[in-house]
Amino acid sequence: MSITVRLDVMLAKRKMKSKDLASRIGISEQNLSLLKSGKVRGVRFETLAAICKALDCQPGDLLEYTASADAEN
């Protein structure tokens, strides 16, 4: 099982650059880049809420759960 971060998709849909989003929500471009690539171990709800507000979306628009093929029910 895994969680896929779809932040790049929402940025494209909203025609917004990562640099602009980082500035709006008050985090560094480097941290936003790490989040976009899925290389973070967690994200604060406060940060997630700020991203959702800036992109006018829901958390489910940014995160996608995928079950592995051998996962039990």
XYZ file of C-alpha atoms in Angstrom:
73
model
C 0.000 0.000 0.000
C 1.134 3.524 -0.613
C 0.052 7.139 -0.594
C 0.725 9.124 -3.763
C 1.011 12.895 -3.541
C -0.818 14.521 -6.459
C 0.142 18.102 -5.654
C 1.733 18.595 -9.071
C -1.591 17.688 -10.722
C -3.501 20.278 -8.669
C -0.874 22.923 -9.354
C -1.261 22.284 -13.084
C -5.066 22.396 -12.853
C -4.898 25.719 -11.011
C -2.135 27.010 -13.320
C 0.004 27.887 -10.321
C 3.760 27.529 -9.921
C 5.281 25.763 -6.932
C 7.160 28.956 -6.111
C 3.891 30.898 -5.852
C 2.222 28.246 -3.693
C 5.215 28.058 -1.347
C 5.105 31.831 -0.933
C 1.339 31.836 -0.257
C 1.454 29.141 2.408
C 4.699 30.209 4.046
C 6.993 27.244 3.455
C 10.235 26.997 1.522
C 10.263 25.927 -2.108
C 12.586 23.086 -1.099
C 10.097 21.739 1.468
C 7.261 22.018 -1.033
C 9.376 20.160 -3.583
C 9.981 17.359 -1.070
C 6.254 17.170 -0.406
C 5.457 17.078 -4.148
C 7.910 14.227 -4.688
C 6.489 12.219 -1.774
C 9.842 12.198 0.035
C 8.398 13.385 3.341
C 7.336 11.111 6.176
C 4.422 13.295 7.199
C 2.663 16.594 6.717
C 1.080 18.858 9.324
C -2.658 19.328 9.056
C -2.020 23.071 9.227
C 0.162 22.859 6.095
C -2.313 20.597 4.326
C -5.146 23.010 5.152
C -3.120 25.957 3.823
C -2.422 24.101 0.569
C -6.102 23.218 0.191
C -7.122 26.824 0.818
C -4.606 28.194 -1.689
C -5.569 25.652 -4.364
C -9.294 25.601 -3.516
C -9.353 21.830 -3.194
C -9.884 18.991 -0.723
C -7.155 16.819 0.867
C -8.392 13.904 -1.257
C -7.497 15.903 -4.362
C -3.876 15.952 -3.184
C -3.428 12.473 -1.727
C -4.272 9.123 -3.296
C -4.208 5.729 -1.562
C -3.191 2.710 -3.596
C -3.463 -0.810 -2.198
C -0.767 -3.271 -3.192
C -1.815 -6.248 -5.313
C -0.997 -8.700 -2.499
C -2.766 -6.768 0.272
C -5.254 -8.669 2.391
C -8.895 -7.524 2.565
